XYZ file of N, CA and C in Angstrom:
627
model
N 156.925 2.110 3.308
C 158.275 1.628 3.563
C 158.251 0.243 4.212
N 157.341 0.051 5.173
C 157.247 -1.250 5.830
C 156.818 -2.317 4.832
N 155.830 -1.994 3.984
C 155.382 -2.964 2.997
C 156.503 -3.297 2.023
N 157.284 -2.289 1.648
C 158.410 -2.535 0.751
C 159.421 -3.459 1.417
N 159.704 -3.220 2.680
C 160.669 -4.041 3.402
C 160.208 -5.488 3.486
N 158.956 -5.692 3.786
C 158.440 -7.050 3.908
C 158.466 -7.766 2.561
N 158.194 -7.020 1.485
C 158.199 -7.619 0.162
C 159.612 -7.936 -0.307
N 160.550 -7.045 0.019
C 161.913 -7.180 -0.483
C 162.750 -8.133 0.359
N 162.266 -8.522 1.500
C 163.048 -9.377 2.395
C 162.237 -10.609 2.788
N 162.012 -11.526 1.845
C 161.142 -12.678 2.132
C 161.679 -13.601 3.215
N 162.981 -13.771 3.310
C 163.540 -14.665 4.333
C 163.340 -14.053 5.712
N 163.690 -12.788 5.865
C 163.491 -12.113 7.144
C 162.022 -12.107 7.532
N 161.149 -11.894 6.557
C 159.711 -11.892 6.837
C 159.252 -13.254 7.329
N 159.759 -14.315 6.703
C 159.389 -15.674 7.103
C 159.886 -15.979 8.514
N 161.131 -15.633 8.797
C 161.698 -15.861 10.137
C 160.906 -15.083 11.179
N 160.608 -13.835 10.864
C 159.874 -12.957 11.769
C 158.502 -13.552 12.095
N 157.759 -13.940 11.063
C 156.416 -14.480 11.255
C 156.447 -15.833 11.956
N 157.378 -16.700 11.558
C 157.456 -18.032 12.144
C 157.824 -17.969 13.617
N 158.768 -17.104 13.958
C 159.203 -16.991 15.351
C 158.088 -16.444 16.232
N 157.424 -15.414 15.766
C 156.317 -14.845 16.545
C 155.179 -15.854 16.664
N 154.808 -16.462 15.548
C 153.692 -17.405 15.561
C 153.937 -18.600 16.446
N 155.118 -19.208 16.339
C 155.405 -20.395 17.136
C 155.565 -20.042 18.612
N 156.169 -18.887 18.903
C 156.309 -18.462 20.295
C 154.947 -18.254 20.947
N 154.042 -17.583 20.237
C 152.706 -17.348 20.788
C 151.968 -18.673 20.980
N 152.146 -19.593 20.041
C 151.503 -20.898 20.180
C 151.984 -21.614 21.440
N 153.280 -21.555 21.686
C 153.836 -22.233 22.867
C 153.393 -21.544 24.153
N 153.235 -20.209 24.113
C 152.721 -19.512 25.296
C 151.363 -20.093 25.706
N 150.544 -20.426 24.705
C 149.202 -20.948 24.973
C 149.191 -22.454 25.173
N 150.279 -23.116 24.800
C 150.395 -24.572 24.943
C 151.739 -24.907 25.577
N 151.893 -24.600 26.868
C 153.208 -24.701 27.524
C 153.816 -26.098 27.530
N 153.034 -27.119 27.247
C 153.613 -28.467 27.181
C 154.633 -28.578 26.056
N 154.570 -27.654 25.093
C 155.498 -27.679 23.969
C 156.862 -27.102 24.318
N 156.961 -26.381 25.431
C 158.271 -25.887 25.843
C 159.259 -27.040 25.975
N 158.847 -28.084 26.669
C 159.727 -29.228 26.894
C 160.079 -29.981 25.625
N 159.215 -29.867 24.606
C 159.458 -30.576 23.350
C 160.350 -29.798 22.393
N 160.449 -28.470 22.587
C 161.164 -27.638 21.624
C 162.386 -26.928 22.197
N 162.500 -26.816 23.516
C 163.650 -26.150 24.119
C 164.937 -26.948 23.923
N 166.049 -26.234 23.927
C 167.353 -26.894 23.879
C 167.630 -27.545 25.225
N 167.961 -28.835 25.195
C 168.311 -29.579 26.402
C 169.647 -30.275 26.126
N 170.758 -29.626 26.463
C 172.076 -30.163 26.121
C 172.302 -31.601 26.574
N 171.780 -31.964 27.724
C 171.948 -33.321 28.228
C 171.388 -34.337 27.236
N 170.189 -34.064 26.707
C 169.558 -34.972 25.747
C 170.241 -34.914 24.387
N 170.568 -33.699 23.949
C 171.180 -33.528 22.631
C 172.513 -34.264 22.554
N 173.301 -34.201 23.621
C 174.624 -34.831 23.612
C 174.555 -36.350 23.664
N 173.396 -36.889 24.032
C 173.263 -38.338 24.179
C 172.363 -38.986 23.128
N 171.650 -38.182 22.389
C 170.717 -38.730 21.393
C 170.805 -37.888 20.126
N 171.395 -38.446 19.080
C 171.579 -37.701 17.833
C 170.248 -37.286 17.218
N 169.181 -37.955 17.574
C 167.861 -37.602 17.050
C 167.295 -36.342 17.690
N 167.978 -35.822 18.711
C 167.516 -34.619 19.407
C 168.204 -33.354 18.911
N 169.048 -33.452 17.892
C 169.775 -32.277 17.413
C 168.842 -31.212 16.834
N 167.627 -31.598 16.473
C 166.686 -30.609 15.953
C 166.351 -29.548 16.999
N 166.578 -29.864 18.290
C 166.283 -28.906 19.358
C 167.128 -27.648 19.239
N 168.303 -27.753 18.620
C 169.144 -26.568 18.419
C 168.417 -25.551 17.546
N 167.657 -26.033 16.578
C 166.911 -25.142 15.695
C 165.577 -24.716 16.302
N 164.829 -25.669 16.820
C 163.500 -25.325 17.338
C 163.576 -24.392 18.546
N 164.629 -24.538 19.345
C 164.763 -23.677 20.526
C 164.956 -22.219 20.124
N 165.436 -21.984 18.902
C 165.614 -20.622 18.429
C 164.352 -20.000 17.868
N 163.277 -20.751 17.845
C 162.014 -20.245 17.306
C 160.972 -19.998 18.393
N 161.323 -20.260 19.642
C 160.397 -20.032 20.747
C 161.056 -19.153 21.805
N 160.234 -18.558 22.658
C 160.744 -17.645 23.675
C 160.087 -17.896 25.021
N 160.754 -17.430 26.046
C 160.308 -17.699 27.419
C 158.995 -16.995 27.745
N 158.892 -15.725 27.332
C 157.694 -14.937 27.658
C 157.582 -13.784 26.660
N 156.564 -12.955 26.860
C 156.311 -11.856 25.933
C 157.462 -10.870 25.881
N 158.049 -10.533 27.034
C 159.141 -9.572 27.055
C 160.335 -10.092 26.266
N 160.655 -11.368 26.458
C 161.756 -12.007 25.733
C 161.496 -11.949 24.226
N 160.285 -12.284 23.821
C 159.919 -12.288 22.408
C 159.955 -10.882 21.822
N 159.344 -9.932 22.502
C 159.257 -8.563 21.986
C 160.643 -7.952 21.822
N 161.502 -8.131 22.813
C 162.847 -7.558 22.741
C 163.617 -8.127 21.548
N 163.571 -9.444 21.391
C 164.299 -10.065 20.280
C 163.723 -9.665 18.927
N 162.405 -9.604 18.822
C 161.789 -9.291 17.536
C 161.953 -7.814 17.164
N 161.990 -6.937 18.140
C 162.278 -5.531 17.833
C 163.683 -5.410 17.253
N 164.635 -6.081 17.884
C 166.015 -6.060 17.382
C 166.090 -6.657 15.986
N 165.415 -7.788 15.788
C 165.432 -8.423 14.473
C 164.772 -7.526 13.428
N 163.681 -6.879 13.800
C 162.971 -6.014 12.847
C 163.870 -4.877 12.368
N 164.601 -4.262 13.302
C 165.425 -3.116 12.944
C 166.652 -3.495 12.121
N 167.179 -4.700 12.332
C 168.434 -5.050 11.672
C 168.315 -6.220 10.689
N 167.418 -7.164 10.930
C 167.302 -8.326 10.057
C 166.803 -7.965 8.663
N 165.746 -7.162 8.596
C 165.196 -6.771 7.302
C 166.211 -5.952 6.514
N 166.883 -5.030 7.203
C 167.878 -4.201 6.538
C 169.073 -5.001 6.067
N 169.513 -5.967 6.874
C 170.670 -6.768 6.487
C 170.372 -7.611 5.257
N 169.187 -8.207 5.194
C 168.854 -8.988 4.002
C 168.841 -8.096 2.765
N 168.334 -6.885 2.892
C 168.331 -5.959 1.767
C 169.750 -5.622 1.322
N 170.658 -5.435 2.293
C 172.057 -5.173 1.969
C 172.647 -6.341 1.195
N 172.390 -7.552 1.677
C 172.904 -8.743 0.988
C 172.377 -8.813 -0.451
N 171.102 -8.485 -0.628
C 170.495 -8.551 -1.961
C 171.063 -7.450 -2.862
N 171.293 -6.271 -2.305
C 171.877 -5.191 -3.095
C 173.273 -5.567 -3.581
N 174.012 -6.325 -2.788
C 175.369 -6.715 -3.144
C 175.372 -7.943 -4.053
N 174.556 -8.944 -3.712
C 174.641 -10.257 -4.364
C 173.444 -10.616 -5.221
N 172.483 -9.719 -5.350
C 171.295 -10.054 -6.118
C 170.453 -11.085 -5.373
N 169.685 -11.899 -6.103
C 168.825 -12.897 -5.455
C 169.581 -13.841 -4.518
N 170.869 -14.063 -4.786
C 171.664 -14.919 -3.905
C 171.741 -14.359 -2.489
N 171.506 -13.056 -2.363
C 171.531 -12.438 -1.041
C 170.503 -13.021 -0.095
N 169.341 -13.425 -0.625
C 168.316 -14.052 0.217
C 168.846 -15.354 0.805
N 169.511 -16.140 -0.028
C 170.072 -17.403 0.439
C 171.164 -17.158 1.472
N 172.018 -16.167 1.235
C 173.090 -15.865 2.181
C 172.526 -15.449 3.539
N 171.446 -14.675 3.506
C 170.833 -14.270 4.769
C 170.264 -15.477 5.513
N 169.607 -16.368 4.776
C 169.061 -17.583 5.387
C 170.181 -18.423 5.993
N 171.298 -18.555 5.259
C 172.427 -19.335 5.769
C 173.015 -18.693 7.010
N 173.156 -17.372 6.993
C 173.667 -16.670 8.172
C 172.820 -16.985 9.395
N 171.513 -16.903 9.236
C 170.618 -17.100 10.378
C 170.658 -18.542 10.881
N 170.570 -19.493 9.965
C 170.532 -20.910 10.358
C 171.866 -21.352 10.942
N 172.959 -20.987 10.283
C 174.287 -21.380 10.773
C 174.557 -20.767 12.137
N 174.156 -19.526 12.335
C 174.391 -18.887 13.629
C 173.521 -19.497 14.724
N 172.309 -19.925 14.375
C 171.484 -20.638 15.356
C 172.205 -21.893 15.844
N 172.804 -22.610 14.910
C 173.485 -23.867 15.241
C 174.781 -23.604 16.015
N 175.644 -22.757 15.447
C 176.960 -22.545 16.052
C 176.888 -21.812 17.389
N 175.870 -20.975 17.571
C 175.753 -20.262 18.846
C 175.368 -21.195 19.989
N 174.744 -22.334 19.650
C 174.303 -23.259 20.698
C 175.259 -24.430 20.938
N 176.130 -24.724 19.985
C 177.035 -25.858 20.161
C 177.921 -25.706 21.399
N 178.504 -24.520 21.668
C 179.285 -24.376 22.913
C 178.453 -24.645 24.166
N 177.179 -24.275 24.120
C 176.298 -24.535 25.261
C 176.066 -26.027 25.440
N 175.858 -26.737 24.326
C 175.683 -28.189 24.393
C 176.913 -28.843 25.005
N 178.086 -28.397 24.581
C 179.342 -28.965 25.104
C 179.508 -28.640 26.586
N 179.254 -27.406 26.951
C 179.473 -26.949 28.324
C 178.464 -27.537 29.305
N 177.219 -27.720 28.848
C 176.147 -28.150 29.755
C 175.704 -29.597 29.505
N 176.506 -30.377 28.812
C 176.084 -31.729 28.408
C 175.817 -32.663 29.585
N 176.382 -32.377 30.737
C 176.148 -33.230 31.906
C 175.204 -32.597 32.923
N 174.631 -31.476 32.560
C 173.726 -30.756 33.459
C 172.284 -31.045 33.036
N 171.674 -32.035 33.676
C 170.332 -32.475 33.274
C 169.298 -31.362 33.418
N 169.484 -30.486 34.367
C 168.481 -29.453 34.623
C 168.610 -28.214 33.761
N 169.572 -28.190 32.850
C 169.782 -26.981 32.045
C 168.935 -27.011 30.774
N 168.232 -25.905 30.514
C 167.463 -25.723 29.273
C 167.743 -24.320 28.740
N 167.568 -24.138 27.451
C 167.788 -22.830 26.841
C 166.817 -22.647 25.680
N 166.406 -21.409 25.456
C 165.512 -21.114 24.338
C 165.660 -19.663 23.942
N 165.221 -19.341 22.736
C 165.272 -17.972 22.249
C 166.167 -17.816 21.033
N 165.923 -16.749 20.290
C 166.639 -16.500 19.040
C 167.836 -15.579 19.214
N 168.233 -15.318 20.453
C 169.252 -14.298 20.709
C 170.580 -14.571 20.016
N 170.988 -15.839 19.910
C 172.248 -16.147 19.253
C 172.234 -15.724 17.798
N 171.186 -16.094 17.078
C 171.073 -15.736 15.664
C 170.887 -14.236 15.488
N 170.142 -13.615 16.384
C 169.916 -12.178 16.275
C 171.200 -11.407 16.570
N 172.024 -11.917 17.474
C 173.339 -11.304 17.706
C 174.178 -11.381 16.438
N 174.071 -12.495 15.718
C 174.798 -12.646 14.450
C 174.323 -11.613 13.440
N 173.024 -11.425 13.339
C 172.458 -10.436 12.421
C 172.951 -9.034 12.782
N 172.895 -8.700 14.059
C 173.313 -7.374 14.510
C 174.783 -7.114 14.195
N 175.649 -8.078 14.485
C 177.080 -7.864 14.287
C 177.447 -7.855 12.809
N 176.735 -8.610 11.996
C 176.936 -8.527 10.564
C 176.570 -7.128 10.073
N 175.466 -6.609 10.558
C 175.023 -5.261 10.173
C 176.032 -4.213 10.593
N 176.622 -4.389 11.765
C 177.608 -3.430 12.268
C 178.820 -3.350 11.348
N 179.208 -4.472 10.742
C 180.336 -4.440 9.814
C 180.069 -3.495 8.639
N 178.829 -3.408 8.210
C 178.471 -2.523 7.105
C 178.269 -1.081 7.565
N 177.852 -0.895 8.819
C 177.526 0.445 9.327
C 178.115 0.648 10.724
N 179.448 0.664 10.831
C 180.068 0.694 12.163
C 179.829 1.970 12.959
N 179.468 3.055 12.290
C 179.299 4.316 13.005
C 177.840 4.668 13.287
N 176.917 3.785 12.938
C 175.523 4.063 13.295
C 175.407 4.081 14.821
N 174.423 4.808 15.311
C 174.259 4.936 16.749
C 173.361 3.822 17.289
N 173.867 3.153 18.323
C 173.095 2.144 19.034
C 173.045 2.547 20.502
N 172.165 1.877 21.241
C 172.058 2.188 22.655
C 172.062 0.951 23.511
N 172.820 0.993 24.602
C 172.768 -0.091 25.575
C 171.426 -0.003 26.290
N 170.672 -1.086 26.247
C 169.308 -1.120 26.781
C 168.440 -0.055 26.113
N 168.830 0.319 24.856
C 168.092 1.310 24.081
C 168.072 2.680 24.763
N 169.025 2.928 25.678
C 169.028 4.185 26.430
C 170.334 4.946 26.230
N 171.474 4.296 26.503
C 172.776 4.957 26.449
C 173.309 4.885 25.021
N 173.348 6.007 24.290
C 173.769 5.965 22.889
C 175.286 5.869 22.731
N 175.710 5.146 21.700
C 177.128 5.055 21.369
C 177.264 4.513 19.954
N 178.398 4.797 19.288
C 178.614 4.238 17.949
C 178.592 2.716 17.991
N 178.144 2.112 16.900
C 177.958 0.664 16.867
C 179.245 -0.098 17.141
N 180.391 0.397 16.633
C 181.634 -0.345 16.836
C 182.040 -0.366 18.300
N 181.733 0.688 19.046
C 182.008 0.693 20.484
C 181.027 -0.231 21.195
N 179.770 -0.155 20.799
C 178.759 -1.055 21.355
C 179.185 -2.507 21.186
N 179.749 -2.839 20.013
C 180.165 -4.217 19.742
C 181.219 -4.684 20.736
N 182.207 -3.842 21.010
C 183.254 -4.216 21.967
C 182.686 -4.358 23.380
N 181.804 -3.440 23.749
C 181.178 -3.517 25.078
C 180.342 -4.786 25.197
N 179.591 -5.077 24.171
C 178.713 -6.263 24.146
C 179.530 -7.545 24.273
N 180.584 -7.661 23.465
C 181.412 -8.865 23.513
C 182.088 -9.001 24.861
N 182.597 -7.889 25.384
C 183.249 -7.930 26.688
C 182.291 -8.363 27.786
N 181.080 -7.821 27.743
C 180.084 -8.203 28.747
C 179.716 -9.678 28.624
N 179.530 -10.166 27.382
C 179.170 -11.571 27.179
C 180.247 -12.500 27.748
N 181.506 -12.160 27.512
C 182.608 -12.980 28.034
C 182.590 -12.972 29.555
N 182.415 -11.774 30.140
C 182.382 -11.679 31.604
C 181.174 -12.431 32.162
N 180.006 -12.202 31.575
C 178.779 -12.810 32.088
C 178.798 -14.320 31.940
N 179.411 -14.816 30.886
C 179.495 -16.264 30.686
C 180.255 -16.931 31.827
N 181.231 -16.219 32.370
C 182.059 -16.783 33.437
C 181.519 -16.480 34.833
N 180.812 -15.361 34.975
C 180.472 -14.900 36.318
C 178.983 -14.754 36.617
N 178.165 -14.588 35.587
C 176.757 -14.301 35.830
C 175.974 -15.570 36.149
N 174.940 -15.398 36.962
C 174.055 -16.515 37.314
C 172.604 -16.069 37.143
N 172.339 -15.416 35.988
C 171.023 -14.812 35.764
C 170.103 -15.666 34.905
N 170.552 -16.879 34.549
C 169.712 -17.761 33.753
C 169.700 -17.438 32.268
N 170.516 -16.473 31.847
C 170.597 -16.095 30.438
C 171.759 -16.836 29.790
N 171.550 -17.323 28.579
C 172.593 -18.060 27.871
C 173.540 -17.075 27.185
N 174.489 -16.545 27.940
C 175.413 -15.559 27.400
C 176.367 -16.179 26.378
N 176.623 -17.470 26.481
C 177.462 -18.135 25.483
C 176.832 -18.036 24.094
N 175.513 -18.206 24.023
C 174.822 -18.116 22.743
C 174.958 -16.717 22.149
N 174.854 -15.694 22.985
C 175.016 -14.317 22.520
C 176.424 -14.112 21.962
N 177.416 -14.565 22.715
C 178.812 -14.391 22.319
C 179.130 -15.110 21.011
N 178.817 -16.395 20.956
C 179.183 -17.171 19.774
C 178.284 -16.847 18.572
N 177.075 -16.369 18.839
C 176.243 -15.893 17.752
C 176.845 -14.652 17.106
N 177.274 -13.703 17.941
C 177.903 -12.486 17.429
C 179.155 -12.813 16.629
N 179.996 -13.691 17.152
C 181.227 -14.072 16.453
C 180.925 -14.776 15.137
N 179.881 -15.599 15.128
C 179.477 -16.272 13.883
C 179.035 -15.263 12.842
N 178.279 -14.250 13.265
C 177.840 -13.217 12.331
C 179.014 -12.490 11.703
N 180.023 -12.165 12.511
C 181.220 -11.503 11.991
C 181.953 -12.405 11.001
N 182.186 -13.650 11.407
C 182.957 -14.569 10.577
C 182.235 -14.878 9.262
N 180.953 -15.129 9.339
C 180.178 -15.446 8.128
C 180.251 -14.293 7.133
N 180.070 -13.078 7.630
C 180.062 -11.913 6.746
C 181.427 -11.686 6.110
N 182.484 -11.893 6.881
C 183.836 -11.729 6.344
C 184.131 -12.791 5.283
N 183.660 -14.008 5.499
C 183.866 -15.068 4.499
C 183.050 -14.779 3.236
N 181.813 -14.329 3.410
C 180.945 -14.049 2.259
C 181.420 -12.823 1.481
N 181.895 -11.813 2.215
C 182.334 -10.562 1.591
C 183.685 -10.156 2.181
N 184.769 -10.741 1.702
C 186.099 -10.463 2.281
C 186.466 -8.974 2.271
N 185.903 -8.228 1.323
C 186.214 -6.799 1.242
C 185.605 -5.997 2.389
N 184.741 -6.633 3.194
C 184.058 -5.900 4.265
C 185.042 -5.380 5.303
N 186.200 -6.029 5.442
C 187.199 -5.564 6.403
C 187.723 -4.190 5.993
N 188.062 -4.034 4.696
C 188.521 -2.736 4.197
C 187.419 -1.698 4.296
N 186.193 -2.112 3.998
C 185.052 -1.206 4.099
C 184.895 -0.722 5.542
N 185.007 -1.641 6.481
C 184.860 -1.294 7.901
C 185.931 -0.297 8.321
N 187.186 -0.573 7.968
C 188.299 0.296 8.348
C 188.167 1.665 7.692
N 187.679 1.688 6.453
C 187.553 2.944 5.707
C 186.543 3.905 6.304
N 185.686 3.411 7.191
C 184.678 4.288 7.811
C 185.264 5.207 8.865
N 186.535 4.988 9.230
C 187.130 5.768 10.324
C 188.167 6.763 9.813
């Protein structure tokens, strides 16, 4: 089953391998953190630094950060690409790639705007794009069981509301060093992209209840 998934989902496989490989490389060569992390102050002042929005989504702070994101991506990214391919044929691979890349960009733009004058602010990780993947998947399977911190089980549609509510609250009140804006806008991008690509998904979602 794993071999079938890897073969049938070339885009997800590439993202998975590239993210793990580049993250591990940076762990061993920490000087690259400064070259690849998102730095809103620099991005807002130098158009040549916009590539940081993409590269920052391919590296992670530490092993725990990487493992958590890649487990989530493994469970939902491979399956979502397969869903896209089942619906759209080979074009599904392209749609999945667009979802991931667009969500990487759009999830970080609010952070660039909000932190553009904060020289000391940096951000990294694929969480924005992975939130997009997860929320897109939820539109297709709203009643699947998910768990908060992989412990407290609940239907996916309830998890989605809790997740969005927490992201909004944490963005305004939390001081934990986590880019909650990226999580929020990544999730919203995943929903919007999927609805634009498959307008019938709204009826499908409602029909599950």
